[in-house]
């Protein structure tokens, strides 16, 4: 089954404790991206990747890092989480770019206390 | 810069009513793509439609229809004879094409929450 898998689905952590949210897709898609969803703000792009070893900032990259060492995986790293990063996070993949249909993961609800 | 505006924050209708969700976009590129995504109460995001800037034909899929008008930079979504299962947050999104030096970004509107009451 074609899918984008994020883990964990729910996470509560403390300020400053490094964490990684994993994202994996099994569709051989070139493009992957991370979004955060906040009430009243919709979805905002954090980082995206056109292909292996090619990543770039979206609209709200501060406080996040990503890597794309393999085509299927695109982890989101919060080196020192802060309460303002409490949000619902979505990973997505598309066949060849942001102009193609995006397939989204189930979401990760992160709470930083 | 790309921008998508969904002015309607929340809409509430009674089942079987028709409802139109508005989407207005801004872009400097002549080649771009527009999308609608649905987020039901369960939280997942589901693709509904993609339109490129050169195709202004309206599209109909069952009870769903989309009206793309470049002259007004709008890409509106109409649900005919709404049903309770249509209750969701609907997002409009815009992506500029790479070929003209545009970004690889996908910009979303803030979403419209539709509630269909029985």
PDB file of C-alpha atoms in Angstrom:
ATOM      1  CA  UNK A   1       0.000   0.000   0.000  1.00  0.00           C
ATOM      2  CA  UNK A   2       1.312   3.434  -0.999  1.00  0.00           C
ATOM      3  CA  UNK A   3       1.817   5.502   2.088  1.00  0.00           C
ATOM      4  CA  UNK A   4       3.733   8.103   4.032  1.00  0.00           C
ATOM      5  CA  UNK A   5       4.510   7.007   7.572  1.00  0.00           C
ATOM      6  CA  UNK A   6       5.330   9.369  10.383  1.00  0.00           C
ATOM      7  CA  UNK A   7       6.468   8.448  13.857  1.00  0.00           C
ATOM      8  CA  UNK A   8       5.613   9.090  16.552  1.00  0.00           C
ATOM      9  CA  UNK A   9       1.969  10.097  16.237  1.00  0.00           C
ATOM     10  CA  UNK A  10       1.965  11.843  19.594  1.00  0.00           C
ATOM     11  CA  UNK A  11       4.868  13.242  21.577  1.00  0.00           C
ATOM     12  CA  UNK A  12       5.146  15.280  24.742  1.00  0.00           C
ATOM     13  CA  UNK A  13       8.609  16.551  25.515  1.00  0.00           C
ATOM     14  CA  UNK A  14      10.386  19.153  27.597  1.00  0.00           C
ATOM     15  CA  UNK A  15      12.030  22.337  26.432  1.00  0.00           C
ATOM     16  CA  UNK A  16      15.517  21.788  25.116  1.00  0.00           C
ATOM     17  CA  UNK A  17      15.429  18.030  24.724  1.00  0.00           C
ATOM     18  CA  UNK A  18      16.412  17.104  21.186  1.00  0.00           C
ATOM     19  CA  UNK A  19      13.908  15.068  19.245  1.00  0.00           C
ATOM     20  CA  UNK A  20      13.447  13.584  15.795  1.00  0.00           C
ATOM     21  CA  UNK A  21      10.209  12.917  13.965  1.00  0.00           C
ATOM     22  CA  UNK A  22      10.680  10.318  11.292  1.00  0.00           C
ATOM     23  CA  UNK A  23       9.020  10.260   7.903  1.00  0.00           C
ATOM     24  CA  UNK A  24       9.207   7.495   5.351  1.00  0.00           C
ATOM     25  CA  UNK A  25       7.489   6.996   1.989  1.00  0.00           C
ATOM     26  CA  UNK A  26       7.297   3.876  -0.157  1.00  0.00           C
ATOM     27  CA  UNK A  27       6.320   5.468  -3.470  1.00  0.00           C
ATOM     28  CA  UNK A  28       9.806   6.362  -4.731  1.00  0.00           C
ATOM     29  CA  UNK A  29       8.821  10.024  -4.696  1.00  0.00           C
ATOM     30  CA  UNK A  30      11.494  12.611  -5.293  1.00  0.00           C
ATOM     31  CA  UNK A  31       9.902  15.500  -3.402  1.00  0.00           C
ATOM     32  CA  UNK A  32       9.287  15.480   0.332  1.00  0.00           C
ATOM     33  CA  UNK A  33       8.325  18.241   2.701  1.00  0.00           C
ATOM     34  CA  UNK A  34       7.367  19.080   6.253  1.00  0.00           C
ATOM     35  CA  UNK A  35       4.506  21.308   7.365  1.00  0.00           C
ATOM     36  CA  UNK A  36       3.198  22.508  10.650  1.00  0.00           C
ATOM     37  CA  UNK A  37      -0.463  23.182  11.243  1.00  0.00           C
ATOM     38  CA  UNK A  38      -1.563  25.715  13.842  1.00  0.00           C
ATOM     39  CA  UNK A  39      -5.068  27.001  14.586  1.00  0.00           C
ATOM     40  CA  UNK A  40      -5.912  29.986  12.432  1.00  0.00           C
ATOM     41  CA  UNK A  41      -2.678  29.729  10.460  1.00  0.00           C
ATOM     42  CA  UNK A  42      -3.334  26.768   8.220  1.00  0.00           C
ATOM     43  CA  UNK A  43      -0.413  24.695   7.011  1.00  0.00           C
ATOM     44  CA  UNK A  44       2.990  26.292   6.717  1.00  0.00           C
ATOM     45  CA  UNK A  45       5.941  24.696   5.014  1.00  0.00           C
ATOM     46  CA  UNK A  46       9.004  24.145   7.189  1.00  0.00           C
ATOM     47  CA  UNK A  47      11.494  22.461   4.843  1.00  0.00           C
ATOM     48  CA  UNK A  48      11.359  20.611   1.578  1.00  0.00           C
ATOM     49  CA  UNK A  49      13.618  18.340  -0.402  1.00  0.00           C
ATOM     50  CA  UNK A  50      13.748  17.936  -4.151  1.00  0.00           C
ATOM     51  CA  UNK A  51      15.856  14.786  -3.954  1.00  0.00           C
ATOM     52  CA  UNK A  52      18.569  13.042  -1.984  1.00  0.00           C
ATOM     53  CA  UNK A  53      20.969  15.541  -0.413  1.00  0.00           C
ATOM     54  CA  UNK A  54      18.919  18.482  -1.741  1.00  0.00           C
ATOM     55  CA  UNK A  55      16.977  20.379   0.910  1.00  0.00           C
ATOM     56  CA  UNK A  56      15.765  23.932   1.233  1.00  0.00           C
ATOM     57  CA  UNK A  57      13.915  26.174   3.636  1.00  0.00           C
ATOM     58  CA  UNK A  58      10.198  26.721   3.512  1.00  0.00           C
ATOM     59  CA  UNK A  59       8.412  29.590   5.166  1.00  0.00           C
ATOM     60  CA  UNK A  60       9.039  28.724   8.830  1.00  0.00           C
ATOM     61  CA  UNK A  61      12.391  26.887   9.082  1.00  0.00           C
ATOM     62  CA  UNK A  62      13.683  28.467  12.305  1.00  0.00           C
ATOM     63  CA  UNK A  63      14.362  25.901  15.006  1.00  0.00           C
ATOM     64  CA  UNK A  64      14.211  22.904  12.666  1.00  0.00           C
ATOM     65  CA  UNK A  65      16.654  20.804  10.724  1.00  0.00           C
ATOM     66  CA  UNK A  66      16.151  18.112   8.128  1.00  0.00           C
ATOM     67  CA  UNK A  67      18.238  15.634   6.200  1.00  0.00           C
ATOM     68  CA  UNK A  68      17.675  13.535   3.086  1.00  0.00           C
ATOM     69  CA  UNK A  69      20.277  10.829   2.969  1.00  0.00           C
ATOM     70  CA  UNK A  70      17.963   8.292   1.389  1.00  0.00           C
ATOM     71  CA  UNK A  71      15.148   8.893  -1.025  1.00  0.00           C
ATOM     72  CA  UNK A  72      12.510   7.326   1.175  1.00  0.00           C
ATOM     73  CA  UNK A  73      13.327   9.061   4.468  1.00  0.00           C
ATOM     74  CA  UNK A  74      13.055  12.695   5.490  1.00  0.00           C
ATOM     75  CA  UNK A  75      13.398  13.163   9.255  1.00  0.00           C
ATOM     76  CA  UNK A  76      12.550  16.411  11.016  1.00  0.00           C
ATOM     77  CA  UNK A  77      14.937  17.339  13.808  1.00  0.00           C
ATOM     78  CA  UNK A  78      14.283  19.758  16.636  1.00  0.00           C
ATOM     79  CA  UNK A  79      17.654  20.357  18.253  1.00  0.00           C
ATOM     80  CA  UNK A  80      16.305  22.390  21.175  1.00  0.00           C
ATOM     81  CA  UNK A  81      12.513  22.376  21.162  1.00  0.00           C
ATOM     82  CA  UNK A  82      10.645  25.309  22.614  1.00  0.00           C
ATOM     83  CA  UNK A  83       6.976  25.683  23.570  1.00  0.00           C
ATOM     84  CA  UNK A  84       6.258  27.696  20.400  1.00  0.00           C
ATOM     85  CA  UNK A  85       7.006  24.551  18.423  1.00  0.00           C
ATOM     86  CA  UNK A  86       3.991  22.853  19.937  1.00  0.00           C
ATOM     87  CA  UNK A  87       2.007  22.015  16.837  1.00  0.00           C
ATOM     88  CA  UNK A  88       0.620  19.360  14.530  1.00  0.00           C
ATOM     89  CA  UNK A  89       3.249  18.293  12.015  1.00  0.00           C
ATOM     90  CA  UNK A  90       2.707  16.685   8.644  1.00  0.00           C
ATOM     91  CA  UNK A  91       5.170  15.076   6.320  1.00  0.00           C
ATOM     92  CA  UNK A  92       4.262  14.821   2.649  1.00  0.00           C
ATOM     93  CA  UNK A  93       5.728  13.374  -0.505  1.00  0.00           C
ATOM     94  CA  UNK A  94       5.068  14.078  -4.175  1.00  0.00           C
ATOM     95  CA  UNK A  95       6.232  12.357  -7.307  1.00  0.00           C
ATOM     96  CA  UNK A  96       8.422  15.113  -8.724  1.00  0.00           C
ATOM     97  CA  UNK A  97       7.790  18.478  -7.093  1.00  0.00           C
ATOM     98  CA  UNK A  98       5.434  20.761  -5.247  1.00  0.00           C
ATOM     99  CA  UNK A  99       3.289  20.985  -8.354  1.00  0.00           C
ATOM    100  CA  UNK A 100       2.268  17.338  -8.170  1.00  0.00           C
ATOM    101  CA  UNK A 101      -0.265  15.729  -5.855  1.00  0.00           C
ATOM    102  CA  UNK A 102       0.977  15.478  -2.288  1.00  0.00           C
ATOM    103  CA  UNK A 103       0.496  12.401  -0.144  1.00  0.00           C
ATOM    104  CA  UNK A 104       0.462  13.208   3.541  1.00  0.00           C
ATOM    105  CA  UNK A 105       1.415  11.242   6.597  1.00  0.00           C
ATOM    106  CA  UNK A 106      -1.006  10.816   9.484  1.00  0.00           C
ATOM    107  CA  UNK A 107       0.444  13.732  11.413  1.00  0.00           C
ATOM    108  CA  UNK A 108       2.473  14.061  14.599  1.00  0.00           C
ATOM    109  CA  UNK A 109       1.030  16.031  17.475  1.00  0.00           C
ATOM    110  CA  UNK A 110       3.944  17.529  19.381  1.00  0.00           C
ATOM    111  CA  UNK A 111       3.653  19.245  22.740  1.00  0.00           C
ATOM    112  CA  UNK A 112       6.682  20.996  24.217  1.00  0.00           C
ATOM    113  CA  UNK A 113       6.354  21.905  27.894  1.00  0.00           C
TER     114      UNK A 113
ATOM    115  CA  UNK B   1       5.585  35.997  -3.389  1.00  0.00           C
ATOM    116  CA  UNK B   2       2.897  33.393  -3.448  1.00  0.00           C
ATOM    117  CA  UNK B   3      -0.138  33.925  -1.306  1.00  0.00           C
ATOM    118  CA  UNK B   4      -3.443  32.141  -0.884  1.00  0.00           C
ATOM    119  CA  UNK B   5      -6.421  33.709   0.822  1.00  0.00           C
ATOM    120  CA  UNK B   6      -9.425  31.807   2.068  1.00  0.00           C
ATOM    121  CA  UNK B   7     -11.542  34.552   3.508  1.00  0.00           C
ATOM    122  CA  UNK B   8     -14.192  32.261   4.930  1.00  0.00           C
ATOM    123  CA  UNK B   9     -12.957  30.904   8.226  1.00  0.00           C
ATOM    124  CA  UNK B  10     -16.028  28.850   9.013  1.00  0.00           C
ATOM    125  CA  UNK B  11     -19.198  27.988   7.132  1.00  0.00           C
ATOM    126  CA  UNK B  12     -22.204  26.156   8.488  1.00  0.00           C
ATOM    127  CA  UNK B  13     -24.943  24.765   6.262  1.00  0.00           C
ATOM    128  CA  UNK B  14     -27.822  22.366   6.487  1.00  0.00           C
ATOM    129  CA  UNK B  15     -27.638  19.106   4.636  1.00  0.00           C
ATOM    130  CA  UNK B  16     -28.586  19.275   0.938  1.00  0.00           C
ATOM    131  CA  UNK B  17     -27.659  22.930   0.658  1.00  0.00           C
ATOM    132  CA  UNK B  18     -25.099  23.966  -1.937  1.00  0.00           C
ATOM    133  CA  UNK B  19     -22.001  25.644  -0.587  1.00  0.00           C
ATOM    134  CA  UNK B  20     -19.088  27.461  -2.232  1.00  0.00           C
ATOM    135  CA  UNK B  21     -15.674  27.799  -0.658  1.00  0.00           C
ATOM    136  CA  UNK B  22     -13.677  30.748  -1.925  1.00  0.00           C
ATOM    137  CA  UNK B  23      -9.990  30.804  -2.755  1.00  0.00           C
ATOM    138  CA  UNK B  24      -8.073  33.813  -4.035  1.00  0.00           C
ATOM    139  CA  UNK B  25      -4.413  33.573  -4.893  1.00  0.00           C
ATOM    140  CA  UNK B  26      -1.488  35.833  -5.708  1.00  0.00           C
ATOM    141  CA  UNK B  27       1.475  34.926  -7.861  1.00  0.00           C
ATOM    142  CA  UNK B  28       3.814  36.682 -10.250  1.00  0.00           C
ATOM    143  CA  UNK B  29       4.380  33.599 -12.355  1.00  0.00           C
ATOM    144  CA  UNK B  30       2.396  32.708 -15.428  1.00  0.00           C
ATOM    145  CA  UNK B  31       2.837  29.000 -14.774  1.00  0.00           C
ATOM    146  CA  UNK B  32       1.499  27.716 -11.505  1.00  0.00           C
ATOM    147  CA  UNK B  33      -0.641  25.000  -9.982  1.00  0.00           C
ATOM    148  CA  UNK B  34      -3.621  25.196  -7.698  1.00  0.00           C
ATOM    149  CA  UNK B  35      -4.883  22.518  -5.351  1.00  0.00           C
ATOM    150  CA  UNK B  36      -7.668  21.715  -2.951  1.00  0.00           C
ATOM    151  CA  UNK B  37      -7.167  19.394  -0.002  1.00  0.00           C
ATOM    152  CA  UNK B  38      -9.690  18.108   2.508  1.00  0.00           C
ATOM    153  CA  UNK B  39      -9.004  17.473   6.186  1.00  0.00           C
ATOM    154  CA  UNK B  40     -11.866  15.549   7.807  1.00  0.00           C
ATOM    155  CA  UNK B  41     -12.260  15.430  11.602  1.00  0.00           C
ATOM    156  CA  UNK B  42     -10.012  12.373  11.698  1.00  0.00           C
ATOM    157  CA  UNK B  43      -7.136  14.674  10.759  1.00  0.00           C
ATOM    158  CA  UNK B  44      -5.612  13.254   7.601  1.00  0.00           C
ATOM    159  CA  UNK B  45      -5.131  15.423   4.524  1.00  0.00           C
ATOM    160  CA  UNK B  46      -6.703  14.211   1.321  1.00  0.00           C
ATOM    161  CA  UNK B  47      -5.988  15.498  -2.172  1.00  0.00           C
ATOM    162  CA  UNK B  48      -9.068  16.615  -4.110  1.00  0.00           C
ATOM    163  CA  UNK B  49      -7.905  18.349  -7.262  1.00  0.00           C
ATOM    164  CA  UNK B  50      -4.998  19.979  -9.078  1.00  0.00           C
ATOM    165  CA  UNK B  51      -5.275  22.617 -11.759  1.00  0.00           C
ATOM    166  CA  UNK B  52      -2.537  24.214 -13.849  1.00  0.00           C
ATOM    167  CA  UNK B  53      -2.648  27.846 -14.847  1.00  0.00           C
ATOM    168  CA  UNK B  54      -3.193  27.087 -18.508  1.00  0.00           C
ATOM    169  CA  UNK B  55      -6.323  25.070 -17.978  1.00  0.00           C
ATOM    170  CA  UNK B  56      -9.275  27.246 -17.089  1.00  0.00           C
ATOM    171  CA  UNK B  57     -11.896  24.631 -17.761  1.00  0.00           C
ATOM    172  CA  UNK B  58     -14.188  24.077 -14.861  1.00  0.00           C
ATOM    173  CA  UNK B  59     -14.134  20.611 -13.409  1.00  0.00           C
ATOM    174  CA  UNK B  60     -16.913  18.519 -11.991  1.00  0.00           C
ATOM    175  CA  UNK B  61     -16.516  15.351  -9.985  1.00  0.00           C
ATOM    176  CA  UNK B  62     -19.769  14.043  -8.643  1.00  0.00           C
ATOM    177  CA  UNK B  63     -21.132  16.627  -6.209  1.00  0.00           C
ATOM    178  CA  UNK B  64     -17.881  18.599  -6.312  1.00  0.00           C
ATOM    179  CA  UNK B  65     -17.077  21.285  -8.846  1.00  0.00           C
ATOM    180  CA  UNK B  66     -14.306  23.808  -9.218  1.00  0.00           C
ATOM    181  CA  UNK B  67     -14.381  27.188 -10.905  1.00  0.00           C
ATOM    182  CA  UNK B  68     -10.985  28.529 -11.958  1.00  0.00           C
ATOM    183  CA  UNK B  69     -10.922  32.152 -13.123  1.00  0.00           C
ATOM    184  CA  UNK B  70      -7.555  33.700 -13.903  1.00  0.00           C
ATOM    185  CA  UNK B  71      -9.123  37.117 -14.436  1.00  0.00           C
ATOM    186  CA  UNK B  72     -10.047  37.278 -10.756  1.00  0.00           C
ATOM    187  CA  UNK B  73      -7.246  34.989  -9.483  1.00  0.00           C
ATOM    188  CA  UNK B  74      -9.795  32.700  -7.936  1.00  0.00           C
ATOM    189  CA  UNK B  75     -10.208  28.958  -7.675  1.00  0.00           C
ATOM    190  CA  UNK B  76     -13.510  28.348  -5.935  1.00  0.00           C
ATOM    191  CA  UNK B  77     -14.885  25.018  -4.815  1.00  0.00           C
ATOM    192  CA  UNK B  78     -18.585  24.189  -4.770  1.00  0.00           C
ATOM    193  CA  UNK B  79     -20.246  21.255  -3.085  1.00  0.00           C
ATOM    194  CA  UNK B  80     -23.710  20.547  -4.410  1.00  0.00           C
ATOM    195  CA  UNK B  81     -26.307  18.955  -2.150  1.00  0.00           C
ATOM    196  CA  UNK B  82     -23.955  18.868   0.799  1.00  0.00           C
ATOM    197  CA  UNK B  83     -23.854  15.894   3.137  1.00  0.00           C
ATOM    198  CA  UNK B  84     -22.761  15.479   6.742  1.00  0.00           C
ATOM    199  CA  UNK B  85     -19.692  13.573   5.524  1.00  0.00           C
ATOM    200  CA  UNK B  86     -18.544  16.731   3.767  1.00  0.00           C
ATOM    201  CA  UNK B  87     -17.848  18.312   7.142  1.00  0.00           C
ATOM    202  CA  UNK B  88     -14.130  19.048   7.155  1.00  0.00           C
ATOM    203  CA  UNK B  89     -11.539  21.753   6.853  1.00  0.00           C
ATOM    204  CA  UNK B  90     -10.774  22.523   3.229  1.00  0.00           C
ATOM    205  CA  UNK B  91      -7.467  23.980   2.151  1.00  0.00           C
ATOM    206  CA  UNK B  92      -6.613  25.719  -1.087  1.00  0.00           C
ATOM    207  CA  UNK B  93      -2.925  25.687  -2.073  1.00  0.00           C
ATOM    208  CA  UNK B  94      -0.639  27.173  -4.718  1.00  0.00           C
ATOM    209  CA  UNK B  95       2.658  26.057  -6.205  1.00  0.00           C
ATOM    210  CA  UNK B  96       4.714  27.989  -8.705  1.00  0.00           C
ATOM    211  CA  UNK B  97       6.517  26.029 -11.412  1.00  0.00           C
ATOM    212  CA  UNK B  98      10.263  25.508 -11.272  1.00  0.00           C
ATOM    213  CA  UNK B  99      10.872  26.177 -14.947  1.00  0.00           C
ATOM    214  CA  UNK B 100      10.463  29.897 -14.584  1.00  0.00           C
ATOM    215  CA  UNK B 101      12.719  30.111 -11.559  1.00  0.00           C
ATOM    216  CA  UNK B 102       9.835  29.867  -9.177  1.00  0.00           C
ATOM    217  CA  UNK B 103      10.103  28.177  -5.831  1.00  0.00           C
ATOM    218  CA  UNK B 104       9.493  24.611  -4.963  1.00  0.00           C
ATOM    219  CA  UNK B 105       7.200  25.695  -2.244  1.00  0.00           C
ATOM    220  CA  UNK B 106       3.594  24.796  -1.711  1.00  0.00           C
ATOM    221  CA  UNK B 107       1.682  27.585  -0.026  1.00  0.00           C
ATOM    222  CA  UNK B 108      -1.602  26.865   1.707  1.00  0.00           C
ATOM    223  CA  UNK B 109      -4.462  29.105   2.632  1.00  0.00           C
ATOM    224  CA  UNK B 110      -5.582  29.126   6.239  1.00  0.00           C
ATOM    225  CA  UNK B 111      -8.455  26.809   5.506  1.00  0.00           C
ATOM    226  CA  UNK B 112     -12.234  26.954   5.671  1.00  0.00           C
ATOM    227  CA  UNK B 113     -14.009  24.826   8.217  1.00  0.00           C
ATOM    228  CA  UNK B 114     -17.239  23.494   6.765  1.00  0.00           C
ATOM    229  CA  UNK B 115     -19.888  22.074   9.030  1.00  0.00           C
ATOM    230  CA  UNK B 116     -22.846  20.330   7.437  1.00  0.00           C
ATOM    231  CA  UNK B 117     -25.682  19.851   9.880  1.00  0.00           C
ATOM    232  CA  UNK B 118     -28.314  17.124   9.456  1.00  0.00           C
TER     233      UNK B 118
END
